[in-house]
mmCIF file with all atom_site columns, C-alpha atoms in Angstrom:
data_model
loop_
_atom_site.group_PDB
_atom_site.id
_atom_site.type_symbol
_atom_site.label_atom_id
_atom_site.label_alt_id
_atom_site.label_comp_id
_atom_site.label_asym_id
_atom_site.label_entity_id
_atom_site.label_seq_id
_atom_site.pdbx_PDB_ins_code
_atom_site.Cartn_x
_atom_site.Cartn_y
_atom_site.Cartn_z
_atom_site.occupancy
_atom_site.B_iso_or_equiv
_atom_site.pdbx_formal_charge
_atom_site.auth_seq_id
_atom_site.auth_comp_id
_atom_site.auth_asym_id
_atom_site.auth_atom_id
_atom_site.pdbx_PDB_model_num
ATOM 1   C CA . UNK A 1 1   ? 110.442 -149.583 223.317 1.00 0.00 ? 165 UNK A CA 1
ATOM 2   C CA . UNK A 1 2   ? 111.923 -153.266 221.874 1.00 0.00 ? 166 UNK A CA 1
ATOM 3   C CA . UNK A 1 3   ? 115.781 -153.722 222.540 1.00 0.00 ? 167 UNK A CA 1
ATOM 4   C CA . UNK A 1 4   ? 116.072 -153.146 218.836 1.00 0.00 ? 168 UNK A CA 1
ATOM 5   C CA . UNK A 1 5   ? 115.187 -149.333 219.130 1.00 0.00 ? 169 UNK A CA 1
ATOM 6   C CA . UNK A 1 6   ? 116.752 -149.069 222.120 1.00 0.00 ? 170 UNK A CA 1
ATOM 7   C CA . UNK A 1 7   ? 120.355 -150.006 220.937 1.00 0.00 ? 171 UNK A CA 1
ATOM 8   C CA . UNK A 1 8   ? 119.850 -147.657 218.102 1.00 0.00 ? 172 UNK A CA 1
ATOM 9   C CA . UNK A 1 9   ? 119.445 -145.271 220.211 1.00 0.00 ? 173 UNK A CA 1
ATOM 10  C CA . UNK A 1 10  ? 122.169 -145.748 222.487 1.00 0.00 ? 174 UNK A CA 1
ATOM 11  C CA . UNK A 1 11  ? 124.485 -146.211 219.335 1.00 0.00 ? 175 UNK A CA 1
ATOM 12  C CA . UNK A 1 12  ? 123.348 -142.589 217.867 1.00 0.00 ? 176 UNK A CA 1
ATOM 13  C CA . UNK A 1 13  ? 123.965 -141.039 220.849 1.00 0.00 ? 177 UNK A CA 1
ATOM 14  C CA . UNK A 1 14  ? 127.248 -142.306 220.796 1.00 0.00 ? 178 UNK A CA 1
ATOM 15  C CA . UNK A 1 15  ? 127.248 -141.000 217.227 1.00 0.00 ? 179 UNK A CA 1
ATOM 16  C CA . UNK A 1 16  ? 126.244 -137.446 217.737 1.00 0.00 ? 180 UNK A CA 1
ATOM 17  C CA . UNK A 1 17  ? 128.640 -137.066 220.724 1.00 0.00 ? 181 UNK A CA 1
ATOM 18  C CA . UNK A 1 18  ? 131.952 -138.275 218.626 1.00 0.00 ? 182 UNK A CA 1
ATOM 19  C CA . UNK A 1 19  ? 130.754 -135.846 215.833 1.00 0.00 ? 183 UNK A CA 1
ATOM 20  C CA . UNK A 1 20  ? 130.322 -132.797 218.133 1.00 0.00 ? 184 UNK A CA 1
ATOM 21  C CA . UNK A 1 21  ? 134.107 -134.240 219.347 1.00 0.00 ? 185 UNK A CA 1
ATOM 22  C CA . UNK A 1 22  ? 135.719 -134.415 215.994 1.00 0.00 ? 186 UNK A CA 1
ATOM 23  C CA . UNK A 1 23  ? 133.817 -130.663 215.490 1.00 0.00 ? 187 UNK A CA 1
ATOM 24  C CA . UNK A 1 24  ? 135.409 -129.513 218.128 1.00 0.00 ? 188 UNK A CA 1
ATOM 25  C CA . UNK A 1 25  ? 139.201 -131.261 217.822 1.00 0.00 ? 189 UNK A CA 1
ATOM 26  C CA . UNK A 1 26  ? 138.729 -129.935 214.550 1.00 0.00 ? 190 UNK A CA 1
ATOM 27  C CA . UNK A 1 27  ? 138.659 -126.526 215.462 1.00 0.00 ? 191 UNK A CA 1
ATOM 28  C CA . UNK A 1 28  ? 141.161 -126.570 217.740 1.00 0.00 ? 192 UNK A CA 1
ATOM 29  C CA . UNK A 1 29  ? 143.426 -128.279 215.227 1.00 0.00 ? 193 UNK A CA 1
ATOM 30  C CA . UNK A 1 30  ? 142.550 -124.921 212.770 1.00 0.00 ? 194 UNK A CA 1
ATOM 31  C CA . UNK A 1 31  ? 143.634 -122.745 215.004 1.00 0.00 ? 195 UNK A CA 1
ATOM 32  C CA . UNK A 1 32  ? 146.648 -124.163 216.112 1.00 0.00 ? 196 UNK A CA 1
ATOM 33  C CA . UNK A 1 33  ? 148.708 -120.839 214.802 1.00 0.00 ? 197 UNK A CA 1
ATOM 34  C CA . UNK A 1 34  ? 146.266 -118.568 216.020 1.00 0.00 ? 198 UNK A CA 1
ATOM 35  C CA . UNK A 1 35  ? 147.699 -115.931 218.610 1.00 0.00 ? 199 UNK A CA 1
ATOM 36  C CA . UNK A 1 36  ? 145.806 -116.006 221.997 1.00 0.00 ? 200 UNK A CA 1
ATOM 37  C CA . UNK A 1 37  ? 143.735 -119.189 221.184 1.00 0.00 ? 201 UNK A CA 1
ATOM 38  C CA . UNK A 1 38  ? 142.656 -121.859 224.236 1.00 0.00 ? 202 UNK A CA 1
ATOM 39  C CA . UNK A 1 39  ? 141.993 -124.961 223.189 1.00 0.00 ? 203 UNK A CA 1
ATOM 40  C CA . UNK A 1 40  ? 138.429 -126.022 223.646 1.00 0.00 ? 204 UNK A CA 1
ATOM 41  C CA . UNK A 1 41  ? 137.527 -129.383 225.351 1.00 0.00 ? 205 UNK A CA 1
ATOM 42  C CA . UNK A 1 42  ? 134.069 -131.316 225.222 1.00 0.00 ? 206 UNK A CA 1
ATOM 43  C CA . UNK A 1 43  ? 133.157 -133.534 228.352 1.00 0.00 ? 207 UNK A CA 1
ATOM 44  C CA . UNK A 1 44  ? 130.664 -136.315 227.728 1.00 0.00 ? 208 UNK A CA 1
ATOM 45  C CA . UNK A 1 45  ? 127.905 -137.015 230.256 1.00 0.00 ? 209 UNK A CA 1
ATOM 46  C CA . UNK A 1 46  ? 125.985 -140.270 231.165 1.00 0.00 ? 210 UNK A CA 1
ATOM 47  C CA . UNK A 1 47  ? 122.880 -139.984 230.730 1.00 0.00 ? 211 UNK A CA 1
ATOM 48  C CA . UNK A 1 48  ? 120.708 -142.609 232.468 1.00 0.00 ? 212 UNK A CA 1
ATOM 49  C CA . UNK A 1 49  ? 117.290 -141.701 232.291 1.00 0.00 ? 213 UNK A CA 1
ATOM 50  C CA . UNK A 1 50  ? 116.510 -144.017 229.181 1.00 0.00 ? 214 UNK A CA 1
ATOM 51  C CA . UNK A 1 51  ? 114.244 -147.454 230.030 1.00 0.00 ? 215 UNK A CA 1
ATOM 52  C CA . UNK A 1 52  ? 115.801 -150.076 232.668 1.00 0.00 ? 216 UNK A CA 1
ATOM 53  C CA . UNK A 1 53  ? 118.917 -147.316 233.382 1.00 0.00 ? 217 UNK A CA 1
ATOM 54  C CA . UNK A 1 54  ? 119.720 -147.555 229.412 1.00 0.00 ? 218 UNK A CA 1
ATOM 55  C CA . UNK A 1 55  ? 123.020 -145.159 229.425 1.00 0.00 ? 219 UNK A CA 1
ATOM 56  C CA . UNK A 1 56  ? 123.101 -142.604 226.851 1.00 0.00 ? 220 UNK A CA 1
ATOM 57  C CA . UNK A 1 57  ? 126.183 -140.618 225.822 1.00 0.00 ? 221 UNK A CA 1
ATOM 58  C CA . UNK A 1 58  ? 125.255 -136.952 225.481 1.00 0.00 ? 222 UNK A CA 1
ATOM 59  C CA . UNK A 1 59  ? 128.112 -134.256 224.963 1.00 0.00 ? 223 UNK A CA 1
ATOM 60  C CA . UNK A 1 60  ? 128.889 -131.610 227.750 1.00 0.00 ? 224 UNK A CA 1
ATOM 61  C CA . UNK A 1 61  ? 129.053 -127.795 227.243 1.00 0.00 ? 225 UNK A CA 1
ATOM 62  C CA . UNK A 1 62  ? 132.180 -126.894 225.589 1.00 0.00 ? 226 UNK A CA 1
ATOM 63  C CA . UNK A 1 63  ? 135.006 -125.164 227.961 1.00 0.00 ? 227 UNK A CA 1
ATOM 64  C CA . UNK A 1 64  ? 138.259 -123.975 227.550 1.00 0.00 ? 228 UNK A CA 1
ATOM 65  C CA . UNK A 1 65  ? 141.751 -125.083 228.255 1.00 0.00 ? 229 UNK A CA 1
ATOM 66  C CA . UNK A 1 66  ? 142.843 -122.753 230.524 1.00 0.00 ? 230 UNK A CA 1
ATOM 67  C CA . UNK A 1 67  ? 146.831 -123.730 230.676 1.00 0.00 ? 231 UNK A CA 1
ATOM 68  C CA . UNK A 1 68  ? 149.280 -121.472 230.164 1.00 0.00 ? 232 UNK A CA 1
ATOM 69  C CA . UNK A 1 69  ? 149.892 -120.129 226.783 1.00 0.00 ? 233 UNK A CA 1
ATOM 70  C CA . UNK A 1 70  ? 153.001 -120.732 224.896 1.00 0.00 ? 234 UNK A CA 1
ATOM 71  C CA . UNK A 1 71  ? 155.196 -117.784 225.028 1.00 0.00 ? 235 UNK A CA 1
ATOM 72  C CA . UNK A 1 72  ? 156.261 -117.118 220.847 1.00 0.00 ? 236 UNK A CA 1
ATOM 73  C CA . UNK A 1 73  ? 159.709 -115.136 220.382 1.00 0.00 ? 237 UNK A CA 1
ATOM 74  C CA . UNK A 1 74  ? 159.085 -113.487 217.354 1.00 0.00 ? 238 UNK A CA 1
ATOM 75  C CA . UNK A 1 75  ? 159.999 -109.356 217.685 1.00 0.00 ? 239 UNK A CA 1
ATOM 76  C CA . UNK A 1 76  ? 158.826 -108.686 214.217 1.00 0.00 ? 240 UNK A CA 1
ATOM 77  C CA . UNK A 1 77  ? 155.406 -110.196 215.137 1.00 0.00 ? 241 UNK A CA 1
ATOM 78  C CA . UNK A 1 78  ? 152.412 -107.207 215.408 1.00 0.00 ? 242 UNK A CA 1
ATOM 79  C CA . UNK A 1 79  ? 151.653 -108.800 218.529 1.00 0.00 ? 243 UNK A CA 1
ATOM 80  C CA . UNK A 1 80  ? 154.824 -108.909 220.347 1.00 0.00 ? 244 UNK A CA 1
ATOM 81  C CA . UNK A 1 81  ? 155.852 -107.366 223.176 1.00 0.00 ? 245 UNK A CA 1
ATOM 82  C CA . UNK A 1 82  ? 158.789 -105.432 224.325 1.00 0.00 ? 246 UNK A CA 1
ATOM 83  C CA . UNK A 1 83  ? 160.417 -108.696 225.257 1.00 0.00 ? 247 UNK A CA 1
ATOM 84  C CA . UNK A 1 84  ? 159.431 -109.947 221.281 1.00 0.00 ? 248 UNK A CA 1
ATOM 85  C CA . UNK A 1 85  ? 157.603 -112.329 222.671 1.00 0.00 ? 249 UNK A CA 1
ATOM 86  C CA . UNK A 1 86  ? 153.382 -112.796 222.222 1.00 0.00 ? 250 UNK A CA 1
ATOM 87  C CA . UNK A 1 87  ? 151.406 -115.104 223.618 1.00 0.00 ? 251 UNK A CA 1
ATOM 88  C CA . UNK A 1 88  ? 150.724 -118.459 221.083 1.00 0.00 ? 252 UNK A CA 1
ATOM 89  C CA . UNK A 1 89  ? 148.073 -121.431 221.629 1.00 0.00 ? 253 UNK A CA 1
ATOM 90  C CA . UNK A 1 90  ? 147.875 -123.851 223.935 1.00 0.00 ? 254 UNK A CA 1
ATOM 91  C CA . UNK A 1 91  ? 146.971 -126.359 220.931 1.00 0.00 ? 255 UNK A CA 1
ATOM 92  C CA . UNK A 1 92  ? 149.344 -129.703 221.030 1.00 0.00 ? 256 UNK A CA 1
ATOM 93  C CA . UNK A 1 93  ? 149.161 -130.972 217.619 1.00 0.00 ? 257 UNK A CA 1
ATOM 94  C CA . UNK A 1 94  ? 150.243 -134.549 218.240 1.00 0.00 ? 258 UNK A CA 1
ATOM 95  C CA . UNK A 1 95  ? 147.614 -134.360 220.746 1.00 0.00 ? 259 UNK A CA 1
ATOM 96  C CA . UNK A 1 96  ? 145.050 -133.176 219.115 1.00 0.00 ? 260 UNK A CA 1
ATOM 97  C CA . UNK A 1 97  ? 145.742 -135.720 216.446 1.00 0.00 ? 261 UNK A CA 1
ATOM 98  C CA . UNK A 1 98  ? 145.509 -138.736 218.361 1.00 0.00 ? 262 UNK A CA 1
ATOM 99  C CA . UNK A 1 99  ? 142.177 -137.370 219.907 1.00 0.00 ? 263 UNK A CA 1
ATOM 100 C CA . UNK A 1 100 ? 140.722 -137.304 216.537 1.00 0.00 ? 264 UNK A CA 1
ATOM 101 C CA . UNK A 1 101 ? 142.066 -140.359 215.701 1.00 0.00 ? 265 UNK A CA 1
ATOM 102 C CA . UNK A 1 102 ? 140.662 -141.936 219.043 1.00 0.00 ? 266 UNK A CA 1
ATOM 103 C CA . UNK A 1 103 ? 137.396 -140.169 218.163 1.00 0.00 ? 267 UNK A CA 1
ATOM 104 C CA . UNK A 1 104 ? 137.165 -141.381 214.199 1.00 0.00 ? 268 UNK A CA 1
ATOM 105 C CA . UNK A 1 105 ? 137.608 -144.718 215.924 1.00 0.00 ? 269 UNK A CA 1
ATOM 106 C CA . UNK A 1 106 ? 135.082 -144.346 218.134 1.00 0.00 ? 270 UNK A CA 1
ATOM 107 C CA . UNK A 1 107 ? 132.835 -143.168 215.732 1.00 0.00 ? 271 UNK A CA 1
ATOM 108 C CA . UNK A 1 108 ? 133.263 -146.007 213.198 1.00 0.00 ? 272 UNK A CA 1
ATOM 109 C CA . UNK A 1 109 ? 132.308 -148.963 216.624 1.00 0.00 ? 273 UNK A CA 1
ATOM 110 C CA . UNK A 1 110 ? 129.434 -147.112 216.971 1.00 0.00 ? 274 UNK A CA 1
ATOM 111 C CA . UNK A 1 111 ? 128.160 -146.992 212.983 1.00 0.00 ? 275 UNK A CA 1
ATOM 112 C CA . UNK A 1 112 ? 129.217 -150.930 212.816 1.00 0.00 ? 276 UNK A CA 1
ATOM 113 C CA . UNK A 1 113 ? 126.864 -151.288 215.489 1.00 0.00 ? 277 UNK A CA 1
ATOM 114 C CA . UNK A 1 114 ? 124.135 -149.773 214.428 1.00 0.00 ? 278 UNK A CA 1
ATOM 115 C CA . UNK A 1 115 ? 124.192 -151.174 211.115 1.00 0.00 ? 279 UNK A CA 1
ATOM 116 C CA . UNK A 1 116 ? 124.517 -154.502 212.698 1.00 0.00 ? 280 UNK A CA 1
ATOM 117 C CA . UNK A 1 117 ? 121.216 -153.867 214.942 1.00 0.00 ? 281 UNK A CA 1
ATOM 118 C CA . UNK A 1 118 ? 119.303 -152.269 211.746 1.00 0.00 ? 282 UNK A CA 1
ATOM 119 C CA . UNK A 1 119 ? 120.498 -155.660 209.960 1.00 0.00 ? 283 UNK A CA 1
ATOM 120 C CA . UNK A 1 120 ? 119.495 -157.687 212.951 1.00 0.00 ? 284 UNK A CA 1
ATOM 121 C CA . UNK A 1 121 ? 116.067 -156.197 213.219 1.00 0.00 ? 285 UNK A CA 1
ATOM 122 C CA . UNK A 1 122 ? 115.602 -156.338 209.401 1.00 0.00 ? 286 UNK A CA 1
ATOM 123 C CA . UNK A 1 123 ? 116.473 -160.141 209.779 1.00 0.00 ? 287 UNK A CA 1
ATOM 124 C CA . UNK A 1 124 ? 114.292 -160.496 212.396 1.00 0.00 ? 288 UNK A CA 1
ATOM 125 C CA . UNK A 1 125 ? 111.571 -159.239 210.267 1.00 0.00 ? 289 UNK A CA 1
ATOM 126 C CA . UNK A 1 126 ? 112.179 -161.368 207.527 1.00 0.00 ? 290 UNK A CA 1
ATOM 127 C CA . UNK A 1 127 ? 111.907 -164.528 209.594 1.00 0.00 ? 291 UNK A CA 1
ATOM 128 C CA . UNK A 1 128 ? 108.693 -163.094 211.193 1.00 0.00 ? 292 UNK A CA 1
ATOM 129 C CA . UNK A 1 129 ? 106.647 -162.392 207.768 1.00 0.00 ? 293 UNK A CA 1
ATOM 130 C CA . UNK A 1 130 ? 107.576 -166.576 206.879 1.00 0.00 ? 294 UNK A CA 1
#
C-alpha cells in the first residue's frame, strides 16, 4: 500500500469515528428533556493492525452514562412522585456542546488532510505523466 493510500486511510478513519461522535452527541443533545434518559458516550479505540503499526481510529461500542439522574420538582408532572419530584437526564448541555464543537473540529483536521493527501497524490501524478 503507498503512503498516499495509507494516510487516506488513517484520515477516514478518523472521519467515520467523529461522525459516529457527532451522531451520538447529537442524540444526547435531543433528548436533553427527556424523563429517565442516560446520556450515551462513544470510546474510540486504536487500532494498530494497519502496515508498519499504522494507527487507525475506530469507534467503541456505545455505553451509557450511568451518573445519577437529576431529580425534577415538578408535582404536576405525569411522572412525579409523591415527593413531585421525577427523575430528569443526566444530559449537560454546555457539555454536550463543547463536545460537538471539539468533535466538528476534529472532523474538519481530518477532511483538510485528506484533501491535502488526494491533492498531493494528484500532484504527484501530474509530475509523473511529464
Amino acid at each position: 500500500m503507498s503512503a498516499f493510500s495509507e494516510a487516506l486511510s488513517v484520515t477516514a478513519s478518523g472521519l467515520r469515528a467523529q461522525s459516529e461522535r457527532l451522531r451520538v452527541l447529537s442524540e444526547n443533545i435531543s433528548n436533553v428533556d427527556t424523563p429517565g434518559y442516560h446520556r450515551k458516550t462513544i470510546p474510540f479505540d486504536l487500532d494498530r493492525s494497519g502496515p508498519g503499526g499504522l494507527a487507525r481510529v475506530e469507534p467503541g461500542r456505545i455505553g451509557f452514562d450511568r451518573s445519577d439522574l437529576e431529580k425534577v420538582y415538578d408535582p404536576g408532572h405525569p411522572l412525579a412522585n409523591e415527593a413531585g419530584t421525577y427523575d430528569g437526564s443526566n444530559v449537560d448541555l454546555i457539555v454536550e456542546l463543547a463536545d460537538a464543537r471539539e468533535a466538528q473540529r476534529s472532523y474538519e483536521a481530518n477532511l483538510k488532510m485528506f484533501e491535502q493527501t488526494r491533492q498531493m497524490s494528484s500532484s504527484l501524478m501530474d509530475l509523473l505523466r511529464r
